[in-house]
Short mmCIF file of C-alpha atoms and ligand atoms in Angstrom, two decimals:
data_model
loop_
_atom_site.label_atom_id
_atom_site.label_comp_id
_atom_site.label_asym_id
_atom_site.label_seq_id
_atom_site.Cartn_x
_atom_site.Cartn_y
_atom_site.Cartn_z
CA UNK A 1 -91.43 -42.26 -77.47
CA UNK A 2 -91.55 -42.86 -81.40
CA UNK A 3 -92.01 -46.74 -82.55
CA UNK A 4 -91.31 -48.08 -85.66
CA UNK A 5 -91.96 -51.46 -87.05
CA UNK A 6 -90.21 -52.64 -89.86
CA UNK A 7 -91.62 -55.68 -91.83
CA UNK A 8 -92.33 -57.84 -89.09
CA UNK A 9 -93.01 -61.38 -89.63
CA UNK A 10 -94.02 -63.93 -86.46
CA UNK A 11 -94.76 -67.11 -87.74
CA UNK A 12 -95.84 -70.47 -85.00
CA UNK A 13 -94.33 -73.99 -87.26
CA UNK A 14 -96.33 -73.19 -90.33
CA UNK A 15 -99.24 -70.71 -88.96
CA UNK A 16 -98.11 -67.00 -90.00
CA UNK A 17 -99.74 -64.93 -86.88
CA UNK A 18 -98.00 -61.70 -88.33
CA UNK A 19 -97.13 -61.06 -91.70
CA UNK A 20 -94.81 -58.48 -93.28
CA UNK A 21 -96.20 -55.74 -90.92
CA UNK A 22 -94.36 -52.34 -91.13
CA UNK A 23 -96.23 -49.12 -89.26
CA UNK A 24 -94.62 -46.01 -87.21
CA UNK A 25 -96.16 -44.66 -83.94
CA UNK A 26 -95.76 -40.77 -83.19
CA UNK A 27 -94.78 -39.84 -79.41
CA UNK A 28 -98.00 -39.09 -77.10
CA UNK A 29 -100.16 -41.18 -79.44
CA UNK A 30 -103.03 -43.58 -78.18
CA UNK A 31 -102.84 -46.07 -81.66
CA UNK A 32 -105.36 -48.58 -81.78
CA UNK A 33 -104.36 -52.26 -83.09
CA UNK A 34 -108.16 -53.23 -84.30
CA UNK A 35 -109.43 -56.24 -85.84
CA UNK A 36 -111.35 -59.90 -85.61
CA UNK A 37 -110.10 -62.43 -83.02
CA UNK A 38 -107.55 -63.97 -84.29
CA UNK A 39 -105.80 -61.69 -86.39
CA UNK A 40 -102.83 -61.25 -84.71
CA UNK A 41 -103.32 -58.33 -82.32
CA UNK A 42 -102.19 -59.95 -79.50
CA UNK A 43 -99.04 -61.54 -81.09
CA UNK A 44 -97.80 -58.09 -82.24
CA UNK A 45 -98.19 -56.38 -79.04
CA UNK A 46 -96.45 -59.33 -77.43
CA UNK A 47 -93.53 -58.37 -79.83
CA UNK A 48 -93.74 -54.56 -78.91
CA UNK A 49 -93.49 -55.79 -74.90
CA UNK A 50 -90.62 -58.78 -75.72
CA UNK A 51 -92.71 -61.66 -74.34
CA UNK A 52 -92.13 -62.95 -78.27
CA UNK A 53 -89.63 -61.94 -80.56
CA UNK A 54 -90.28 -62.01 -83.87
CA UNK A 55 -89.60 -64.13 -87.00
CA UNK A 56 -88.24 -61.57 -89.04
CA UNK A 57 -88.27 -57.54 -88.95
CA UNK A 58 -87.03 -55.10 -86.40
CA UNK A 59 -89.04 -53.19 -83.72
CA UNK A 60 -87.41 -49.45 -82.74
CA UNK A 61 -87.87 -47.85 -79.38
CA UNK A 62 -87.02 -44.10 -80.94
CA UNK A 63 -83.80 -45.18 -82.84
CA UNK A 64 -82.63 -48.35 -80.47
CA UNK A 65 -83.45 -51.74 -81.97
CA UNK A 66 -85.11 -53.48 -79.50
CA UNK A 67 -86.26 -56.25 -81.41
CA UNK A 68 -84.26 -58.85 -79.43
CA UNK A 69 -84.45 -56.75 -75.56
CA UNK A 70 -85.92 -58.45 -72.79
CA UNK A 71 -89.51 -57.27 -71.54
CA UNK A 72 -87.86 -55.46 -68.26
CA UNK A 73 -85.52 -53.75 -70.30
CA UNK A 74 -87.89 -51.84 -72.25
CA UNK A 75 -89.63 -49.33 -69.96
CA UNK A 76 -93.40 -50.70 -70.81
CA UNK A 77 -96.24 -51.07 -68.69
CA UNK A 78 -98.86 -53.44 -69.99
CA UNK A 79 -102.27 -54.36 -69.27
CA UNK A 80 -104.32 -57.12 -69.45
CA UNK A 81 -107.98 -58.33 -70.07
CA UNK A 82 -107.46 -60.51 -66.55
CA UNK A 83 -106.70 -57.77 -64.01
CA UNK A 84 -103.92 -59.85 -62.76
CA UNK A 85 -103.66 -58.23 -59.63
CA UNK A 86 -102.66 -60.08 -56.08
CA UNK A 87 -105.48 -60.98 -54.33
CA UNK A 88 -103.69 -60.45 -50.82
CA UNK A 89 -101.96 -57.48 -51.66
CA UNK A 90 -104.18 -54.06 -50.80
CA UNK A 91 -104.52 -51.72 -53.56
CA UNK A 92 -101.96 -49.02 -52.36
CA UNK A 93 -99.44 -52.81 -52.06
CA UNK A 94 -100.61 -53.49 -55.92
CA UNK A 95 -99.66 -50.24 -57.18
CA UNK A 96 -96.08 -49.99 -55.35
CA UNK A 97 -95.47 -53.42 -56.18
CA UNK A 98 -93.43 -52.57 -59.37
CA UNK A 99 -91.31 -49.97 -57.37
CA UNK A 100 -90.72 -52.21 -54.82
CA UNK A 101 -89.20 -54.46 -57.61
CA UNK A 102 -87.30 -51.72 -59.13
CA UNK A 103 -85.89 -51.18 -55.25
CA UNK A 104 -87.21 -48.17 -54.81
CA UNK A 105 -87.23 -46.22 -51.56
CA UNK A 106 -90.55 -47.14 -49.55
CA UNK A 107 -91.18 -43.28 -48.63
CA UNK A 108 -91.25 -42.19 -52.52
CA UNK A 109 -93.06 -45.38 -53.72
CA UNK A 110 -95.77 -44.89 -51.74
CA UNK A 111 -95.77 -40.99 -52.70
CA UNK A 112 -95.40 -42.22 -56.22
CA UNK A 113 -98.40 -45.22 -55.80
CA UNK A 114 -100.61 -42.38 -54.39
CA UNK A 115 -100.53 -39.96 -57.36
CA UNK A 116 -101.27 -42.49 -59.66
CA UNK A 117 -104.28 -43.60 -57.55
CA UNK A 118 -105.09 -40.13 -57.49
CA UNK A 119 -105.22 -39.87 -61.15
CA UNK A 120 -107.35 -43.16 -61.94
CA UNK A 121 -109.20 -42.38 -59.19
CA UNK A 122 -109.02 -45.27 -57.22
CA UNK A 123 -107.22 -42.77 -53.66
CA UNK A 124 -110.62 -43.81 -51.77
CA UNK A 125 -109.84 -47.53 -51.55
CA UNK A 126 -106.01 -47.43 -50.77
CA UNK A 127 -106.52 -50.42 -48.21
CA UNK A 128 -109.31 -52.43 -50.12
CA UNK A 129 -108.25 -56.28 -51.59
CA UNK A 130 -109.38 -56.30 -55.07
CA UNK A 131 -111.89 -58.84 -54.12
CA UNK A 132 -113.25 -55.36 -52.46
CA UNK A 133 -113.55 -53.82 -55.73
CA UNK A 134 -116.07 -53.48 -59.11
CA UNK A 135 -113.99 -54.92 -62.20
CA UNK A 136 -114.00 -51.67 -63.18
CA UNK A 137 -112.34 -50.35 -60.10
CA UNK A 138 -110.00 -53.62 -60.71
CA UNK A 139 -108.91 -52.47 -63.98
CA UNK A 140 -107.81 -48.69 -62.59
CA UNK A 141 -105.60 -50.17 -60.31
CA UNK A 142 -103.91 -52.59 -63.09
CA UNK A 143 -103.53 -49.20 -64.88
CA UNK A 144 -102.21 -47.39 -62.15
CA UNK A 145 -99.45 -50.22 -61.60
CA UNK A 146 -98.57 -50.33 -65.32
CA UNK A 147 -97.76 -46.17 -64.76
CA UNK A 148 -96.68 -45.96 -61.75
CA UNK A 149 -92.73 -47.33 -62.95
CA UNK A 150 -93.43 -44.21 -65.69
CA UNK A 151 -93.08 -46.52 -68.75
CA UNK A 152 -92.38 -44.86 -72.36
CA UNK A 153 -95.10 -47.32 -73.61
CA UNK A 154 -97.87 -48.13 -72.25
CA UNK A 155 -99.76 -51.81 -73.57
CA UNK A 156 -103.13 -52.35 -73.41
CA UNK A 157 -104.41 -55.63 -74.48
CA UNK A 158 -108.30 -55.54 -74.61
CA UNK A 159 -108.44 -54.24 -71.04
CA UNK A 160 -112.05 -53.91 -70.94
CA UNK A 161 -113.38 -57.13 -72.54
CA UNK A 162 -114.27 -58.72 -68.40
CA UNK A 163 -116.18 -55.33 -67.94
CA UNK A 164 -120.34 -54.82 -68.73
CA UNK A 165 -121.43 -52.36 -71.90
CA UNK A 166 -122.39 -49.68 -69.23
CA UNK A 167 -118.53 -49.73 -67.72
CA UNK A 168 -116.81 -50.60 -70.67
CA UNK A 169 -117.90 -46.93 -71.82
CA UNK A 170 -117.06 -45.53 -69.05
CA UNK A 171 -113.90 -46.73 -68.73
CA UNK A 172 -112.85 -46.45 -72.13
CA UNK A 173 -113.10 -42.69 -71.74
CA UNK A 174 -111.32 -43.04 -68.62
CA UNK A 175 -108.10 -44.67 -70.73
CA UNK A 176 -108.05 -42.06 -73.29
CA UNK A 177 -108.34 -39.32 -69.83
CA UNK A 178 -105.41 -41.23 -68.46
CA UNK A 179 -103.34 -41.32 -70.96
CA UNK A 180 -103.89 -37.79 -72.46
CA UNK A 181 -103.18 -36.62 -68.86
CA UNK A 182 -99.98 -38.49 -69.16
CA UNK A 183 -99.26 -38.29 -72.93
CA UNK A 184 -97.62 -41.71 -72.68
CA UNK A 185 -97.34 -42.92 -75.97
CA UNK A 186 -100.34 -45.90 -76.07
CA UNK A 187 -101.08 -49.13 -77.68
CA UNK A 188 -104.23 -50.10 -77.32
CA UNK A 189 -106.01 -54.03 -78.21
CA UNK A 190 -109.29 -53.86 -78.94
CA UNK A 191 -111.92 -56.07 -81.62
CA UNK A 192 -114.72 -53.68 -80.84
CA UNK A 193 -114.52 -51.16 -83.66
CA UNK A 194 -116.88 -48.30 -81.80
CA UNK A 195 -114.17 -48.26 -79.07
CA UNK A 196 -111.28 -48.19 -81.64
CA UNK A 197 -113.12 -45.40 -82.87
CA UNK A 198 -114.04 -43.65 -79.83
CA UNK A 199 -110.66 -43.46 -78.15
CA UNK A 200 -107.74 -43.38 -80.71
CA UNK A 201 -105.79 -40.76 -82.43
CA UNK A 202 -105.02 -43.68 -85.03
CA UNK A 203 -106.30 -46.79 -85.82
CA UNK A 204 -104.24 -50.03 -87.34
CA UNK A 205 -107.04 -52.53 -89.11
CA UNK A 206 -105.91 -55.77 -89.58
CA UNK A 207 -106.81 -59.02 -91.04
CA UNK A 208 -105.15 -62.42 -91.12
CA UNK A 209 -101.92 -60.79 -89.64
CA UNK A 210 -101.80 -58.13 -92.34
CA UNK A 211 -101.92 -54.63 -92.11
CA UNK A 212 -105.21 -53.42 -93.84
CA UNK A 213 -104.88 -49.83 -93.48
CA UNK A 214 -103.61 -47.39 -90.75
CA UNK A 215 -105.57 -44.14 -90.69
CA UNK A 216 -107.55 -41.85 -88.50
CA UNK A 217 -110.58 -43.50 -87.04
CA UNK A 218 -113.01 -40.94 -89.21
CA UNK A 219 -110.47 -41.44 -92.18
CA UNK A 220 -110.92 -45.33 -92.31
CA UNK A 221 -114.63 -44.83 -92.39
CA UNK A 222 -115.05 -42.71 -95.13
CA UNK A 223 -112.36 -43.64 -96.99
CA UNK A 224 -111.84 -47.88 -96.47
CA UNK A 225 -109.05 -48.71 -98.52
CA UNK A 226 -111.06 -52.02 -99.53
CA UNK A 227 -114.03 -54.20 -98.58
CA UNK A 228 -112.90 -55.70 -95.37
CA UNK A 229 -112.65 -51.73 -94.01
CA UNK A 230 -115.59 -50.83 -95.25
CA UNK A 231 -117.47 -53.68 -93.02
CA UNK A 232 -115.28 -53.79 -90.21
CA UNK A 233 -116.60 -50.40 -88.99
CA UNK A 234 -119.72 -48.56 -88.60
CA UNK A 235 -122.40 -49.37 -86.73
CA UNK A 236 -125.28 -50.51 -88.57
CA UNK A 237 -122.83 -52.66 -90.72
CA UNK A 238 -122.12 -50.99 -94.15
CA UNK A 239 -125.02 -51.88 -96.74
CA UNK A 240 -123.70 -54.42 -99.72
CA UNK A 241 -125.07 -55.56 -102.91
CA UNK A 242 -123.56 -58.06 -105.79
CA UNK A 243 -123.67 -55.61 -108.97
CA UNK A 244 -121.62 -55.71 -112.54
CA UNK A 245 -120.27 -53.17 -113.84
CA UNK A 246 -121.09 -52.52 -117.86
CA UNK A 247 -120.47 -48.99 -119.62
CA UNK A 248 -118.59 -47.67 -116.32
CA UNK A 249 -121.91 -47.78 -114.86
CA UNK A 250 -123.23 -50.46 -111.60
CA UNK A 251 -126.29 -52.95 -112.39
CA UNK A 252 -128.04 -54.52 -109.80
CA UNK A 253 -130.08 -56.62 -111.92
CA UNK A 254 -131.39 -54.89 -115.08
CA UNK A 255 -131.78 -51.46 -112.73
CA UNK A 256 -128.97 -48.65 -113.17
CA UNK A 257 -127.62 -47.01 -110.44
CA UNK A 258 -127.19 -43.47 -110.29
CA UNK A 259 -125.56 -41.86 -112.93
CA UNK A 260 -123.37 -40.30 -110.56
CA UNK A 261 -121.50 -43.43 -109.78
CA UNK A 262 -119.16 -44.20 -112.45
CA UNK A 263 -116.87 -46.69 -112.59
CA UNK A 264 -115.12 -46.33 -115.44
CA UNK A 265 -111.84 -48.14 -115.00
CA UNK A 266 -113.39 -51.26 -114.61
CA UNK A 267 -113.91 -53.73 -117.40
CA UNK A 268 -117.38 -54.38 -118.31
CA UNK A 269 -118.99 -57.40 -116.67
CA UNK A 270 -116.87 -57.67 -113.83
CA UNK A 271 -118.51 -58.13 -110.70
CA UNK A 272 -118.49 -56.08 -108.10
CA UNK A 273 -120.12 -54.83 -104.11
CA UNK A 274 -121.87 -51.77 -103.81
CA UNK A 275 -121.07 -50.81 -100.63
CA UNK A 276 -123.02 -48.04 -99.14
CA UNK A 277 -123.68 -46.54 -95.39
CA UNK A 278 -126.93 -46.00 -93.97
CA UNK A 279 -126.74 -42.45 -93.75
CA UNK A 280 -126.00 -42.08 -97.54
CA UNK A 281 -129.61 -42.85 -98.86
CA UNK A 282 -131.89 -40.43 -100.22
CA UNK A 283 -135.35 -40.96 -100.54
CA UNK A 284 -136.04 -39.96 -104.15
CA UNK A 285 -139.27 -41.22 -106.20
CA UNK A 286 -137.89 -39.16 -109.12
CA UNK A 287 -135.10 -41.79 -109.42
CA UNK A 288 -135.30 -44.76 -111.67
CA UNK A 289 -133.52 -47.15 -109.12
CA UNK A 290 -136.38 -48.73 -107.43
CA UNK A 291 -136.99 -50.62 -103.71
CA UNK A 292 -139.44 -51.81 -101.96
CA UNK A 293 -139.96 -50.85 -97.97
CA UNK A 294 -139.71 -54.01 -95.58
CA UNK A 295 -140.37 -52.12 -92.65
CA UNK A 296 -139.31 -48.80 -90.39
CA UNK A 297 -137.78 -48.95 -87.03
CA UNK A 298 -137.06 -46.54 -84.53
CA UNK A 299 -133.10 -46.27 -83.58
CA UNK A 300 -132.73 -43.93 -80.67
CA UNK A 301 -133.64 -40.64 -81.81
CA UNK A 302 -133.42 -42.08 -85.98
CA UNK A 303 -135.91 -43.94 -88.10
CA UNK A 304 -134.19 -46.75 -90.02
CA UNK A 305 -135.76 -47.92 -92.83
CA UNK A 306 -135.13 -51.61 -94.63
CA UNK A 307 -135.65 -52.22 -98.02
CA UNK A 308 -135.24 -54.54 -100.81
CA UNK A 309 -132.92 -53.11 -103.35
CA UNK A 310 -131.26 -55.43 -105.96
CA UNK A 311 -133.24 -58.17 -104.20
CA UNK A 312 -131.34 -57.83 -100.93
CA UNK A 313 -132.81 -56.39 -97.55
CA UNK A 314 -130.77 -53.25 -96.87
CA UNK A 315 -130.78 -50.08 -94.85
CA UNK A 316 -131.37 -46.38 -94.37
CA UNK A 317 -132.11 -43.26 -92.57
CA UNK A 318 -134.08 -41.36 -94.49
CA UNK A 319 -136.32 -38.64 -94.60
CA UNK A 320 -139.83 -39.09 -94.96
CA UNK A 321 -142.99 -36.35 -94.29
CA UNK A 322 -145.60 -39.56 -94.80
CA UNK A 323 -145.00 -42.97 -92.89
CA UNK A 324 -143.39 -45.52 -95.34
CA UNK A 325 -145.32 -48.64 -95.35
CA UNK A 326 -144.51 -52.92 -96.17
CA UNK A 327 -144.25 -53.25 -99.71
CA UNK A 328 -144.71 -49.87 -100.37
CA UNK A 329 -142.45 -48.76 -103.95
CA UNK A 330 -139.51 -45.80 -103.71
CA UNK A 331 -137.11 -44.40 -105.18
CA UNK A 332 -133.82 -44.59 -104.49
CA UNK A 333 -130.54 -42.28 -104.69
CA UNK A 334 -127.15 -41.92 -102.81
CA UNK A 335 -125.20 -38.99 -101.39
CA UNK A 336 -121.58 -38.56 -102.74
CA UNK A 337 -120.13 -39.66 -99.57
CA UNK A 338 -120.65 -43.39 -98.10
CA UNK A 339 -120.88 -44.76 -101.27
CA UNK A 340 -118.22 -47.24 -102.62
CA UNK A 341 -117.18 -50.10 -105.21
CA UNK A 342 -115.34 -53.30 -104.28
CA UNK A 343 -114.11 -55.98 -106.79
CA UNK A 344 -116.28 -58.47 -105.76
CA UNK A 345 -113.19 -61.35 -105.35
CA UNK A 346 -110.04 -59.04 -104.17
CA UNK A 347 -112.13 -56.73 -102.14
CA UNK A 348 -110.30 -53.55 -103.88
CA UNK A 349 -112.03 -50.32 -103.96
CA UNK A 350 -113.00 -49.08 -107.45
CA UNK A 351 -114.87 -46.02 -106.12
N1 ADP B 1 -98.18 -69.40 -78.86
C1 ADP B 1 -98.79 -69.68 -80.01
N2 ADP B 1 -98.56 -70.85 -80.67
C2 ADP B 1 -99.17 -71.13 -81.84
N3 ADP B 1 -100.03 -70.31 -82.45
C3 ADP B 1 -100.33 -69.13 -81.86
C4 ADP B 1 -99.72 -68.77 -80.61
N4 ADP B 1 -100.20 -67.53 -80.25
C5 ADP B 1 -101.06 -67.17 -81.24
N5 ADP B 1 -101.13 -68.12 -82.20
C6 ADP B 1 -101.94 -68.04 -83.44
O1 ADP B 1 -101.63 -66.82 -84.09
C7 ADP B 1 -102.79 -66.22 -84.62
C8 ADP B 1 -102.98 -64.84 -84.04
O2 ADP B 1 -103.32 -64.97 -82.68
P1 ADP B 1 -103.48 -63.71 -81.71
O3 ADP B 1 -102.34 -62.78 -81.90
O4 ADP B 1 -103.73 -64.22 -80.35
O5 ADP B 1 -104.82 -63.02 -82.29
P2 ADP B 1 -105.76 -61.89 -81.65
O6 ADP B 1 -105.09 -61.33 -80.46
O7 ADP B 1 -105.93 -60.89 -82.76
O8 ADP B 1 -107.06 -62.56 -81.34
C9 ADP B 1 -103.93 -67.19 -84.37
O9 ADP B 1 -104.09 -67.99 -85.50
C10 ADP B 1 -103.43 -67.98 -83.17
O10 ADP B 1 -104.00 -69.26 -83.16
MG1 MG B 2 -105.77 -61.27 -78.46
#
């Protein structure tokens, strides 16, 4: 099922939660709704479900308005952080329970209940009480009872947030299994940007209630539409330095930056972030820009190095035949991707 927002607005007395928010969601997607705590992810999904209606703007369910339709009505199945299951209920009781709602013969519910334990994987604990299970076993059977009434949308609001990093990988995967199995259209809550970008066909970014920008996950890192992007994702945070621009050229101090990035639109002396991901730094003594090491650190398989460039500690993987050392003087260039420039107050991308 398609979904279209159309400049929704969901204000609480004079707090705007949501704020002129317009986005379309292709059938069979999993769309991620990503930002800080507090932004508003939770408000708009409790729009999409009709736990709150908005302000202003319409929601369509393919080409029904369903801005004003009552949760039940809607076909959805939602998930929570909490499990919310019933304690005294067994998991093959927690599953039906929806059906049993919906009135459904007790023969085919419990056909229908088994499949879907079958497909998170939970079949070996039918009779279990959920204070039998792992949280992550918890959270299959709150997924399992959000599909089993076949909803056209399924709701996720950070479902993994109770679960340790170990699991929370795990299951992850195990959502984006589900629901490709499935191809129920998905709407997924998450402020962890590595799982955004680990599960999602697209991801919505948002700040203060507004839409930031609503790309592929790769898309939004290498091409943030402004500052906030740039550090919401990757992992280390995205490298920034005050600069001004002069010439169409980026000072840090009295040094130049490479040549290659040109700014030229910009009027001279305005201030502005280089922005600039780990991966993106050379290693070049034959480059005028000068650093000066702080130390190198083994990553996993990577050496990271930090430096001092423009008389802030940064960092980068580079590529060194000789062991860089404290204090030690380099060179510094940039590869053409990674690389960006922010207006320093509006956070809008120059380069
Ligand atoms: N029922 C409510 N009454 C008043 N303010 C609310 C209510 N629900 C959320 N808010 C406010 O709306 C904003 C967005 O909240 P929320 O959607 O829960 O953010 P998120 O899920 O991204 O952490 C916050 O400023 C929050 O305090
Ligand atoms: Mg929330």
């Amino acid at each position: 099922m398609k979904i279209r927002l159309e400049n929704i607005v969901k204000r609480f007395d004079d707090n705007t939660a949501v704020n002129d928010f317009s986005a379309e969601i292709e059938s069979g997607e999993l769309v991620t709704l990503l930002g800080p705590s507090g932004c508003g992810k939770s408000t708009m999904l409790n729009m999409l479900s009709g736990i709150l209606y908005p302000t202003e703007g319409k929601i369509y369910f393919d080409d029904d308005d369903v801005t004003y339709v009552s949760p039940e009505k809607r076909g959805i199945g939602l998930v929570f952080q909490n499990y919310a299951l019933y304690p005294h209920m067994t998991v093959l009781e927690n599953i039906c329970f929806p059906l049993e709602i919906k009135k459904v013969p007790k023969k085919e519910r419990i056909e229908r209940a088994k499949k879907m334990a079958q497909l998170v994987h939970v079949d070996g604990m039918l009779n279990r009480k959920p204070g039998q299970l792992s949280g992550g076993q918890q959270q299959r059977v709150a997924i399992a009872r959000a599909l089993v009434k076949e909803p056209r949308l399924l709701l996720l609001d950070e479902p993994l947030s109770n679960l340790d990093a170990r699991l929370r990988i795990e299951m992850r995967e195990e959502i984006r299994r589900i629901q490709l199995e499935t191809g129920v259209t998905t709407i997924f809550v998450t402020h962890d940007q590595e799982e955004a970008m680990s599960i999602s066909d697209h991801i919505i970014l948002m700040k203060l209630g507004v839409l930031q920008q609503y790309d592929k996950p790769q898309y939004l890192y290498d091409q943030p539409a402004n500052c906030f992007v740039a550090d919401f994702l990757g992992n280390p945070p995205i490298n920034k330095i005050e600069g001004v621009a002069k010439d169409g050229k980026v000072l840090l101090g009295d040094d130049e930056v490479d040549s290659t990035i040109r700014v030229d639109n910009v009027p001279d002396n305005t201030k502005v972030f280089l922005s600039f991901r780990a991966e993106s730094v050379i290693l070049d003594n034959a480059s005028p820009l000068k650093a000066k090491v702080v130390m190198t650190s083994v990553m996993g398989k990577e050496i990271i190095t930090s430096f001092i460039l423009g008389g802030k500690e940064v960092r980068g993987y580079m590529n060194s035949d000789v062991e860089l050392k404290r204090d030690q003087e380099i060179g510094i260039s940039f590869k053409k991707t990674g690389v960006f420039v922010f207006d320093f107050e509006s956070g809008e991308r120059y380069l």
